Short mmCIF file of C-alpha atoms and ligand atoms in Angstrom, two decimals:
data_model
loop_
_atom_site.label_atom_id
_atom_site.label_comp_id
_atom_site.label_asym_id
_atom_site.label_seq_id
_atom_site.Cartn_x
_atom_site.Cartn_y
_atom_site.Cartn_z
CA UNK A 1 128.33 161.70 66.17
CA UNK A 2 126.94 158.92 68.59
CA UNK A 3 128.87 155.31 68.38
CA UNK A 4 125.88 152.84 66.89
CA UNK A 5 125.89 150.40 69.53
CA UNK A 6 126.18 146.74 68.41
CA UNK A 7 125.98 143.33 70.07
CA UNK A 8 129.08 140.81 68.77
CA UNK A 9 128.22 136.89 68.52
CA UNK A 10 132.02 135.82 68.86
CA UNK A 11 131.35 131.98 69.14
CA UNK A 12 134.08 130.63 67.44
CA UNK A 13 135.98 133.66 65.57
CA UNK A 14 139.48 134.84 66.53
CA UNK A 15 139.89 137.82 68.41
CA UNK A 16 143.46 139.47 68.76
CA UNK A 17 144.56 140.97 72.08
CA UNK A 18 147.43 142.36 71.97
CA UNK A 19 149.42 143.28 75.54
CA UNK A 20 149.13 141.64 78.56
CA UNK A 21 148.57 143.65 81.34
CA UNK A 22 145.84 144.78 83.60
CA UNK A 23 143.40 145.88 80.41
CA UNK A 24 143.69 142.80 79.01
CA UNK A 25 142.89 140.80 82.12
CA UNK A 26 139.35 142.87 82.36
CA UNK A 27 138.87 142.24 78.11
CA UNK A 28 139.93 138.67 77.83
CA UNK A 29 137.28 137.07 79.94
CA UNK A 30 134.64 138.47 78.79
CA UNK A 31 135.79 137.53 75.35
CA UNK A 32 136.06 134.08 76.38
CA UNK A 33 132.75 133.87 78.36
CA UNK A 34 131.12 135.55 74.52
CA UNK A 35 132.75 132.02 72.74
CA UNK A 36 135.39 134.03 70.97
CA UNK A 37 138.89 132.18 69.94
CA UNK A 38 141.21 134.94 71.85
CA UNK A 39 144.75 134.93 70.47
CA UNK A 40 146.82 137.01 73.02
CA UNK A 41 150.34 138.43 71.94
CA UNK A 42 152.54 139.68 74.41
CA UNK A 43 155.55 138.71 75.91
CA UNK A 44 154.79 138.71 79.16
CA UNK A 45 151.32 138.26 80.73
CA UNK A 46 149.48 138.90 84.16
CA UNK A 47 149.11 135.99 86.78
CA UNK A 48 145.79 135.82 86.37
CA UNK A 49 145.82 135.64 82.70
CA UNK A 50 149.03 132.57 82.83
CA UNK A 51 145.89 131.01 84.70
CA UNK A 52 143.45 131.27 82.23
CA UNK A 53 145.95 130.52 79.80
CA UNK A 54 146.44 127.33 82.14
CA UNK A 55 143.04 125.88 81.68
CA UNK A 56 143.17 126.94 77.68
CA UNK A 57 145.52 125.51 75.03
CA UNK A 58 148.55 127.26 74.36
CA UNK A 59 149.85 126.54 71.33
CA UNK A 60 153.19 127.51 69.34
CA UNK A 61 153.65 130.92 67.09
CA UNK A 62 153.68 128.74 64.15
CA UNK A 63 150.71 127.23 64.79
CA UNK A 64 147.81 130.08 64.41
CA UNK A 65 148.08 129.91 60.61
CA UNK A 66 147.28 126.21 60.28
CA UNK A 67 143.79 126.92 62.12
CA UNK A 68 143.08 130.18 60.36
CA UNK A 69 140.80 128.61 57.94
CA UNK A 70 138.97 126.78 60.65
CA UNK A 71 135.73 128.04 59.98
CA UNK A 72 133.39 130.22 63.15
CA UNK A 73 132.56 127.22 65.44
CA UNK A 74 129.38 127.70 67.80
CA UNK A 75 131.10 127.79 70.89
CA UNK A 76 128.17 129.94 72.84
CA UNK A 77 127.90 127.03 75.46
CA UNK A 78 131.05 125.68 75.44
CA UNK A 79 133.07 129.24 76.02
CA UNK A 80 135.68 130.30 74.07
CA UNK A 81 139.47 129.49 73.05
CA UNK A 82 142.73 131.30 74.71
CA UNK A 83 145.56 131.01 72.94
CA UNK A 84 149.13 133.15 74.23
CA UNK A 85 151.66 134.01 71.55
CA UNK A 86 154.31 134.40 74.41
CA UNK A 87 155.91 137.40 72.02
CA UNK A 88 156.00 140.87 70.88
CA UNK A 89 153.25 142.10 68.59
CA UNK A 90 154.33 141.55 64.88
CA UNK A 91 153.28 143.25 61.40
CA UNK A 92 150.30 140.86 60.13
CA UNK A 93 149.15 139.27 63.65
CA UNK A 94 145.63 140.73 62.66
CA UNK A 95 145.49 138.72 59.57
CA UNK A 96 142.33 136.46 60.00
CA UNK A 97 141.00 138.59 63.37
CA UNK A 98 137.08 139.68 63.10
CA UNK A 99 138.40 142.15 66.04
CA UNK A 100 141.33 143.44 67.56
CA UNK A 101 142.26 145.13 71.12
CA UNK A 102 145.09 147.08 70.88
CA UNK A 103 145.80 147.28 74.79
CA UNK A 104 149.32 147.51 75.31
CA UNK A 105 151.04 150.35 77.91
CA UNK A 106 153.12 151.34 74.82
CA UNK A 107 150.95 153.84 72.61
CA UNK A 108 153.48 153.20 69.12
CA UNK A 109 152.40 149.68 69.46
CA UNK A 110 148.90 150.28 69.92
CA UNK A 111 149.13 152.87 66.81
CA UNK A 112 150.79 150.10 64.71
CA UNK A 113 148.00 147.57 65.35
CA UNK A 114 145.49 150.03 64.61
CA UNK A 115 147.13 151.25 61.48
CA UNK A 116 147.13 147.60 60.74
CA UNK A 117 143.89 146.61 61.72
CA UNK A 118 141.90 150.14 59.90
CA UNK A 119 144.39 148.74 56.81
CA UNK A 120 142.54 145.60 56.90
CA UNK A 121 139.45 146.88 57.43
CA UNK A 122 139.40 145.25 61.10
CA UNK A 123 137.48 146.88 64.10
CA UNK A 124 140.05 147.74 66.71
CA UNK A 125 139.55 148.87 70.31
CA UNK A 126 142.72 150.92 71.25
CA UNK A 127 142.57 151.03 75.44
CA UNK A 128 144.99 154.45 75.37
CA UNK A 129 143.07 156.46 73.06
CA UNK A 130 139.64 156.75 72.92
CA UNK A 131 139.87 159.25 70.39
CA UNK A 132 142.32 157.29 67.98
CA UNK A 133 140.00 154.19 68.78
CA UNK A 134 137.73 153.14 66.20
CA UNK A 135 135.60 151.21 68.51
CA UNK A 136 134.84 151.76 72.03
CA UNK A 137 133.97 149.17 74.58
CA UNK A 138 130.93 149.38 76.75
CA UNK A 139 130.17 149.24 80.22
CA UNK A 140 128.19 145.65 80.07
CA UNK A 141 126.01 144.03 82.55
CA UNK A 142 124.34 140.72 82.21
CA UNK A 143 121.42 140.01 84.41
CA UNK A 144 119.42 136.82 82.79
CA UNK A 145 118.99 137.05 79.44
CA UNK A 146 119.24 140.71 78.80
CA UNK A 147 122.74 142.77 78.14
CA UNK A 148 123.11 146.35 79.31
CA UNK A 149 126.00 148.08 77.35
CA UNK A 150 126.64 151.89 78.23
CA UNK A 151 128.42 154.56 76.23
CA UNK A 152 128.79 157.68 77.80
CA UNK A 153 130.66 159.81 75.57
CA UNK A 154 133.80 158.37 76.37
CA UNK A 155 133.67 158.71 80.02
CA UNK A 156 134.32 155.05 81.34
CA UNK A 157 133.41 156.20 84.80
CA UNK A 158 130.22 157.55 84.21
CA UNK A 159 129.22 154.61 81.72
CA UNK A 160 129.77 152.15 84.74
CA UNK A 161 128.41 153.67 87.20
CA UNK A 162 124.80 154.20 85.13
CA UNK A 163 125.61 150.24 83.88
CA UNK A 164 125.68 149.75 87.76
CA UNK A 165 122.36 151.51 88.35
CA UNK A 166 121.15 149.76 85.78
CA UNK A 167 121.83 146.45 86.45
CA UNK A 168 120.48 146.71 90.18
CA UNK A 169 117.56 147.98 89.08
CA UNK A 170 117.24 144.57 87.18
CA UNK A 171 118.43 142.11 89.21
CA UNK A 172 116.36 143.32 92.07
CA UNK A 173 113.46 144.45 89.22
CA UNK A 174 112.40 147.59 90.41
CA UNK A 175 113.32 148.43 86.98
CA UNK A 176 112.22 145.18 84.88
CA UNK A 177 108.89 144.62 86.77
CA UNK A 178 106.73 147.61 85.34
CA UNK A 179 107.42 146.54 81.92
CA UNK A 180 106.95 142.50 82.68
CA UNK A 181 104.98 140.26 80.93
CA UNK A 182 103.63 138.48 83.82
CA UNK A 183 101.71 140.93 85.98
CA UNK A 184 100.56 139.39 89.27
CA UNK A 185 97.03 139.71 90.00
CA UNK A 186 94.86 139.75 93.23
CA UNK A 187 96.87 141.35 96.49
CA UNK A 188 100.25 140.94 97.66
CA UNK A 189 100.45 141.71 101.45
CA UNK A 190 103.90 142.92 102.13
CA UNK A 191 105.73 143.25 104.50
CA UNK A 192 107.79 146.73 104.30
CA UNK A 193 110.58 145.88 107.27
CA UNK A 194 111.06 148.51 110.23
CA UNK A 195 111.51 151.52 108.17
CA UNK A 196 114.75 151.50 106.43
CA UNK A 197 114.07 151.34 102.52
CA UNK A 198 117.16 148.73 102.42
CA UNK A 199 115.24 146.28 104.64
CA UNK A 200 112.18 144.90 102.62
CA UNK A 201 112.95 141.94 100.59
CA UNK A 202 113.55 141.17 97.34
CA UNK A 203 110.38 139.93 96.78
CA UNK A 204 108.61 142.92 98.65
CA UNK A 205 110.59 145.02 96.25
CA UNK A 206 109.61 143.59 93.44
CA UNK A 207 105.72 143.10 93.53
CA UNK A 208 105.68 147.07 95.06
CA UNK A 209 107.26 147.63 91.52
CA UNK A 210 104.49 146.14 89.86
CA UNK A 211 101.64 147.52 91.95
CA UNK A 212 98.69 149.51 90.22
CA UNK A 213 97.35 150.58 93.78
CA UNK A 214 99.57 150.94 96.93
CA UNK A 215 97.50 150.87 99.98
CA UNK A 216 100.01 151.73 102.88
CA UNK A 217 99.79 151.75 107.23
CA UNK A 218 101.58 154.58 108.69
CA UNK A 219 104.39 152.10 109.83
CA UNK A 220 105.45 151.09 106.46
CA UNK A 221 108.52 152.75 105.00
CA UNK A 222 107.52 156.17 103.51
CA UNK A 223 110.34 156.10 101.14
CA UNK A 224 110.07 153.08 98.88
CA UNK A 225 107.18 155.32 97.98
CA UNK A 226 108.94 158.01 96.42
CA UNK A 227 110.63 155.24 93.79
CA UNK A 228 106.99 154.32 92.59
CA UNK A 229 105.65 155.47 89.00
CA UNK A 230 103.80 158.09 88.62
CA UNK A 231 100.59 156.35 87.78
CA UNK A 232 101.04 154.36 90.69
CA UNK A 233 97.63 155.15 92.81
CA UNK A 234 99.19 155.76 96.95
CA UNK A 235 96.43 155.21 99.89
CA UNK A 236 97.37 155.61 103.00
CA UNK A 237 94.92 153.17 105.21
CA UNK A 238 94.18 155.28 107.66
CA UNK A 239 93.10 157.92 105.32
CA UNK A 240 90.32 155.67 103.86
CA UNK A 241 87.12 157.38 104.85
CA UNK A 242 85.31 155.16 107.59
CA UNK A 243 83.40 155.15 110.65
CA UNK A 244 85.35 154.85 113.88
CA UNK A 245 84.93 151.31 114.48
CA UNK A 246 85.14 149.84 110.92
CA UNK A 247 88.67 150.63 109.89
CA UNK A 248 89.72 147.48 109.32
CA UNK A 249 86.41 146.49 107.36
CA UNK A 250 86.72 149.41 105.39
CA UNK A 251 90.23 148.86 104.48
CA UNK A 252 89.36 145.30 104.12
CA UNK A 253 86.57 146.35 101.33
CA UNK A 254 88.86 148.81 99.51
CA UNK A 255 91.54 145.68 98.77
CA UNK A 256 88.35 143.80 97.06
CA UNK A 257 87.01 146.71 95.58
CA UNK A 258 90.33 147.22 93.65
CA UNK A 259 91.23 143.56 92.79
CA UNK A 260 87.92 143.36 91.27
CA UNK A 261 88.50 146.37 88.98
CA UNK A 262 91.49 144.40 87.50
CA UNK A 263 94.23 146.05 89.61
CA UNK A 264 97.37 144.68 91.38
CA UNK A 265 97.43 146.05 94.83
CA UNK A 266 100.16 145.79 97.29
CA UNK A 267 99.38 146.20 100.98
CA UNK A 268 102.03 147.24 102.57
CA UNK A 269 102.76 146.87 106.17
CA UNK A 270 105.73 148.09 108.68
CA UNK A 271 107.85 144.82 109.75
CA UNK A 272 106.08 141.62 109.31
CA UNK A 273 102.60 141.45 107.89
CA UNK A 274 101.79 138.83 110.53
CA UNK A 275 103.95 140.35 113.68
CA UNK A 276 100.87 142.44 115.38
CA UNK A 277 99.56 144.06 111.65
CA UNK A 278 96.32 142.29 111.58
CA UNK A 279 97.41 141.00 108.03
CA UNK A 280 95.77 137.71 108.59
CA UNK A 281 92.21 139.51 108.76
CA UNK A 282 93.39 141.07 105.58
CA UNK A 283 94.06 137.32 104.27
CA UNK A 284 91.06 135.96 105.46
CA UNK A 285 88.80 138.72 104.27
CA UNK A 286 90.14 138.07 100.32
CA UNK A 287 89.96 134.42 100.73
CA UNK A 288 86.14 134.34 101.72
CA UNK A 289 85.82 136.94 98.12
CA UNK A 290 87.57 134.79 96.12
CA UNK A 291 90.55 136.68 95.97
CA UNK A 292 94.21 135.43 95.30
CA UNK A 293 97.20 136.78 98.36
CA UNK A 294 100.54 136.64 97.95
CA UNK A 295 102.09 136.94 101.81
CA UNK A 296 105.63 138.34 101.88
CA UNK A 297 107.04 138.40 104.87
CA UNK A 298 108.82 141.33 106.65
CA UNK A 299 111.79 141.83 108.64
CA UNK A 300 109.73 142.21 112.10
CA UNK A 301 110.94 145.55 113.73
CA UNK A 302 111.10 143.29 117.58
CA UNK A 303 114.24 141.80 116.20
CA UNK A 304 115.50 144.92 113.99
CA UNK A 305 115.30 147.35 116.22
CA UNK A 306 117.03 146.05 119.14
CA UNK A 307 119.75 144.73 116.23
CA UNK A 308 119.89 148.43 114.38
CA UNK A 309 121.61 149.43 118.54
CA UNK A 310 123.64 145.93 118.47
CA UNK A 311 121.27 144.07 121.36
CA UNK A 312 121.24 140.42 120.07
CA UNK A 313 117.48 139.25 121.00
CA UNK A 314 119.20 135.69 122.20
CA UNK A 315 123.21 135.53 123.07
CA UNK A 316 124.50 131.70 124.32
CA UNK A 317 124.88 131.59 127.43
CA UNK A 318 122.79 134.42 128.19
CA UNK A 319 119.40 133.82 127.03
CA UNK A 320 117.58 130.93 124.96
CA UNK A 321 114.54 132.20 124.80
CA UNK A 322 112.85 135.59 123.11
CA UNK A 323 108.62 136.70 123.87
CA UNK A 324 107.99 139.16 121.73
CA UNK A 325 104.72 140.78 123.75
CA UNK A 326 101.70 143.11 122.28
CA UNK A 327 101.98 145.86 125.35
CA UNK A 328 99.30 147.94 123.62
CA UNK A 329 96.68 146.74 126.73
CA UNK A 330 97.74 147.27 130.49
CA UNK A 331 98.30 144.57 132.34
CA UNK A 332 95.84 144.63 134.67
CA UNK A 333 93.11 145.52 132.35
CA UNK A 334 90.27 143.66 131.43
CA UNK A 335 91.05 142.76 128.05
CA UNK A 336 94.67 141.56 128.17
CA UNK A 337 95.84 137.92 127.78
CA UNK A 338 99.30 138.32 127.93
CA UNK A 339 100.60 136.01 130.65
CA UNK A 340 102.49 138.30 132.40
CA UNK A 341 103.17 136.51 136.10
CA UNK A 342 104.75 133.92 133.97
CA UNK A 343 106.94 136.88 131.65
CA UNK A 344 107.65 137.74 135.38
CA UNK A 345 109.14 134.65 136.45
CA UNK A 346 110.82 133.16 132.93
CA UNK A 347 114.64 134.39 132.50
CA UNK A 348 114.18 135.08 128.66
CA UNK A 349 114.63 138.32 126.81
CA UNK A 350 111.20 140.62 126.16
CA UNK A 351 110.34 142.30 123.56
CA UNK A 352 107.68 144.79 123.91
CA UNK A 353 105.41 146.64 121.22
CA UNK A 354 103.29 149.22 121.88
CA UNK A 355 104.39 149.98 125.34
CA UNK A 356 105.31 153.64 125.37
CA UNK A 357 102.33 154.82 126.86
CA UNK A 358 101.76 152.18 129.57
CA UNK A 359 105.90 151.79 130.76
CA UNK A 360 105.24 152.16 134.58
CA UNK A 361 102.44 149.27 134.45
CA UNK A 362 104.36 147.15 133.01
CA UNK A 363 107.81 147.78 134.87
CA UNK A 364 105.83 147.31 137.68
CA UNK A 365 103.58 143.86 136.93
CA UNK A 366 107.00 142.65 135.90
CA UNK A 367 108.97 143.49 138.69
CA UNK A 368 105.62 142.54 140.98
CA UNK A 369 105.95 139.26 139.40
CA UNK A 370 109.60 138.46 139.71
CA UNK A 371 111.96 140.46 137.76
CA UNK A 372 114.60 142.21 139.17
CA UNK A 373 114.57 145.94 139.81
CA UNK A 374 118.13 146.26 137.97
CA UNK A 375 117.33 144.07 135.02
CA UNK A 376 118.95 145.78 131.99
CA UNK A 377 116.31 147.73 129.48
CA UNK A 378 116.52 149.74 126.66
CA UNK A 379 114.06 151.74 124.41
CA UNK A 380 114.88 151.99 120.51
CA UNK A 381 112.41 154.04 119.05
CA UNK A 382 112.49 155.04 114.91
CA UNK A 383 114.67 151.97 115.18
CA UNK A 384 116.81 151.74 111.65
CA UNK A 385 115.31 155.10 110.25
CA UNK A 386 117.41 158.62 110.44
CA UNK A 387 116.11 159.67 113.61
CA UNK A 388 116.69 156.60 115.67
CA UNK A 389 117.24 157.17 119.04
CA UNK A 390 117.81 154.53 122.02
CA UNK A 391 118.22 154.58 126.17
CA UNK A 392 119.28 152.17 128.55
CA UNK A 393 117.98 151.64 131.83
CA UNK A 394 116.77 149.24 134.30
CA UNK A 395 113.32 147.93 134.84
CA UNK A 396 113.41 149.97 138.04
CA UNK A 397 114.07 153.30 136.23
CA UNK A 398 112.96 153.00 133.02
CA UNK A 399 109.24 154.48 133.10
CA UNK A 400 111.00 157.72 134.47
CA UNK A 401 114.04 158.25 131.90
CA UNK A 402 111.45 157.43 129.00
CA UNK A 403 109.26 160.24 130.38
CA UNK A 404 112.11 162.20 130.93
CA UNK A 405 113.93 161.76 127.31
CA UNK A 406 110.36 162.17 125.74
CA UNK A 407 110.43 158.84 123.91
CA UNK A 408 107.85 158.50 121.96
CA UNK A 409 106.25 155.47 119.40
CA UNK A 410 107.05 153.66 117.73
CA UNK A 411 109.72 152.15 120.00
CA UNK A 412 110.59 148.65 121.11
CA UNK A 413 111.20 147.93 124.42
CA UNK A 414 113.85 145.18 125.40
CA UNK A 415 114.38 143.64 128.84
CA UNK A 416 116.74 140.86 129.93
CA UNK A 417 120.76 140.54 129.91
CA UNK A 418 121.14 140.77 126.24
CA UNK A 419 121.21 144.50 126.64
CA UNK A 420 124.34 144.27 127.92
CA UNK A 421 125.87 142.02 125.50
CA UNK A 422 125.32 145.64 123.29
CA UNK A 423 127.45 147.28 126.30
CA UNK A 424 129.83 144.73 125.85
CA UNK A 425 130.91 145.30 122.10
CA UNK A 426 130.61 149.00 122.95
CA UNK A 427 133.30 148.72 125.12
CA UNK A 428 135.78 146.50 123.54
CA UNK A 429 135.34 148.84 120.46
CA UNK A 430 136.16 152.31 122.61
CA UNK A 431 139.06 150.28 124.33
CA UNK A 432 140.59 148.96 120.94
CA UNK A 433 140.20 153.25 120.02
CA UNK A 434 138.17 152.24 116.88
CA UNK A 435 134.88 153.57 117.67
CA UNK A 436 132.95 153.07 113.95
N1 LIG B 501 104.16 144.46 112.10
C1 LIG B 501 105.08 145.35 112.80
C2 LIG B 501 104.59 145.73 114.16
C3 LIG B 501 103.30 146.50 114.18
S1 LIG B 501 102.79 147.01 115.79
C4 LIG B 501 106.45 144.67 112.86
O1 LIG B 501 106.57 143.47 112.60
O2 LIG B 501 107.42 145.38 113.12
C5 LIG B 501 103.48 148.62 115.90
C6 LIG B 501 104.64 148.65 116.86
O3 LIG B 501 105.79 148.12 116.25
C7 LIG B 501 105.06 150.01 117.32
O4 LIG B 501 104.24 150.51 118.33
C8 LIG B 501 106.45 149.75 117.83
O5 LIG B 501 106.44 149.12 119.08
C9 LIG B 501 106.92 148.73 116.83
N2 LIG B 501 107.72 149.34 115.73
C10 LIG B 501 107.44 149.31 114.43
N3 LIG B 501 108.41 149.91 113.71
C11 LIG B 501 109.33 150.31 114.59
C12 LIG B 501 110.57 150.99 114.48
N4 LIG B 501 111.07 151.37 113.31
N5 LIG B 501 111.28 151.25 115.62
C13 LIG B 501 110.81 150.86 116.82
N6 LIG B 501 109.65 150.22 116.97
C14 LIG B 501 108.91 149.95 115.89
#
């Protein structure tokens, strides 16, 4: 037969613990922290329960009758009472208990409160035998105001891990948020971090779990997907039928379109919306309709990447300066406005985007311009997903191994000294023979 699961108000009534040991110091806290007055028999108790003890009254054997017909006090803010019988368990201690834990090491004891408590029509927990044990105790979470408690036929394992799964799921509401009373409205643009599902935030995570429509860029990570409902509608951007030219527009249209059939939609975006995403088009685009944005921002992917292969983008003493630099136009052409005599000259680290196809332009401007031929690169591409892969090199030779190791986008480029700050750890680690 299933246990019927129940929630105890202990503010203020007497719980007996008997034993002292490591059971007991898991039980008695949360007994406390539920308001109850915890009378603990045993002769001798854990460290860590003498401290509790410390901060609670400990009063003499004698003394638990006198206050037996204290009536239940509310102690729900105030938590509850500890009081240590500093002796063996005796014939009658569970006179006056609403509930008793029989959690000594020594299963005749155990049986002998239990006979005792089932005599006096007590509920007792016995920690030794789940099957002699009239009640069991749950796995419990407490996130807010809701309490998880998980049975799972006895297994205490099992119940904590699913109370574990449980709990995350509400404390980082991937769970809570699809039931919530408050449903956001307008568009959330999110940013989804460099691909790694573990690197959006909290608040990414959280309006994604309450999106109606999902409307996604091929950057942003594929697998927070999978976790959505069912009914959740997916679009990937790119998949929006358009003209050539109007992509943007047309993905611009679809966000108002949706709002203004009553829907939540989430845009989600690799990185930062803002880094390179045109998210602020997106913005602007809902503002002129009217339309509320929330703006979450992203873990960019020119800081995470070089970080998922250990290159700090600054290091004291090294660098104090970072560019992070749109490559996505040659340098000579016509339509860029990067600055790149003066990325020549400064002494800073760059990050580059979009560079993979244009390497030996921009190896060259920079070196043209002032940087040194051996300057320290390296290439992280599918930086913090499974199939990241990175190369060092030098601005000289860079365009060549790139070719050569067929690196392809996305990948982040990084030049300056901080590579070798990377190098550095490397080696100390392979020296010290504990290569993680
Ligand atoms: N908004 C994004 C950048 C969009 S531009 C952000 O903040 O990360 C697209 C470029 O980002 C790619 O061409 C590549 O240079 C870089 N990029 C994005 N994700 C990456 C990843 N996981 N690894 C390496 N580079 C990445």
């Amino acid at each position: 037969m299933p246990p019927y699961l129940l929630g105890l108000r202990l503010g203020g009534r007497r719980v007996l613990v008997v034993g002292g040991g490591r059971v007991a110091q898991r039980r008695v806290p949360a007994l406390l922290a539920a308001g109850a007055d915890v009378v603990l028999v045993a002769p001798e108790i854990t460290p860590s329960l003498e401290d509790l003890a410390g901060t609670h009254e400990i009063v003499a054997a004698g003394e638990i009758a006198a206050s037996e017909a204290a009536p239940p006090r509310d102690r729900a803010a105030a938590g509850g009472r500890l009081t240590w019988l500093r002796r063996p368990y005796e014939k009658g201690d569970c006179r006056g208990a609403w509930l008793v834990q029989a959690v000594t090491d020594d299963a005749k004891v155990n049986a002998a409160v239990a006979a005792e408590a089932e005599a006096g029509r007590v509920w007792c927990v016995r920690a030794d035998d789940a099957d002699a044990s009239a009640a069991w105790t749950p796995a419990t979470g407490t996130v807010g105001e809701t309490t998880v408690g998980v049975l799972a036929g006895g297994d205490p394992r099992r119940a904590a891990g699913i109370r574990d799964a449980v709990v995350d799921g509400l404390r980082d509401a991937t769970l809570e948020a699809r039931h919530s009373r408050h449903k956001p409205v307008g568009v959330a643009l999110v940013g989804g971090g460099p691909g790694d599902p573990g690197l959006i935030t909290v608040r990414g995570r959280q309006l994604l779990a309450q999106a109606d429509v999902v409307v996604t860029d091929r950057l942003a990570p594929r697998e927070l997907l999978d976790e959505l409902a069912a009914d959740v509608e997916v679009v990937d951007a790119a998949k929006i039928p358009y003209g050539r030219t109007v992509t943007q527009e047309r993905i611009n249209d679809y966000l108002v379109e949706h709002v203004r059939q009553g829907k939540f939609v989430v845009r989600l975006k690799g990185g930062d919306p803002f880094v390179f995403g045109r998210g602020a088009e997106e913005v602007l685009h809902c503002a002129k309709h009217g339309i509320p944005v929330t703006v979450v921002p992203g873990i960019t992917s020119a800081i995470a990447a070089p970080s998922a292969v250990g290159i700090p983008v600054t290091h004291r003493g090294v660098t104090q300066e970072f560019h992070v630099v749109s490559a996505h136009v040659a340098p000579d052409s016509a339509a860029s406005t990067v600055d790149w005599p003066s990325l020549g000259r400064a002494q800073g680290t760059l990050v580059l985007l979009m560079a993979v196809e244009r390497m030996t332009v921009i190896a060259d401007a920079l070196m043209r311009y002032g940087r040194s031929p051996d300057t320290p690169v390296a290439v992280v591409q599918d930086g913090t997903l499974p199939g990241q892969r990175a190369l060092t090199a030098t601005l000289g030779t860079v365009a060549d191994e790139m070719s050569a190791a067929g690196v392809r986008p996305p990948a982040i480029v990084v030049v300056g000294d901080v590579v070798n700050v990377a190098r550095e750890i490397d080696m100390i680690r392979a020296d010290m023979g504990r290569d993680p």
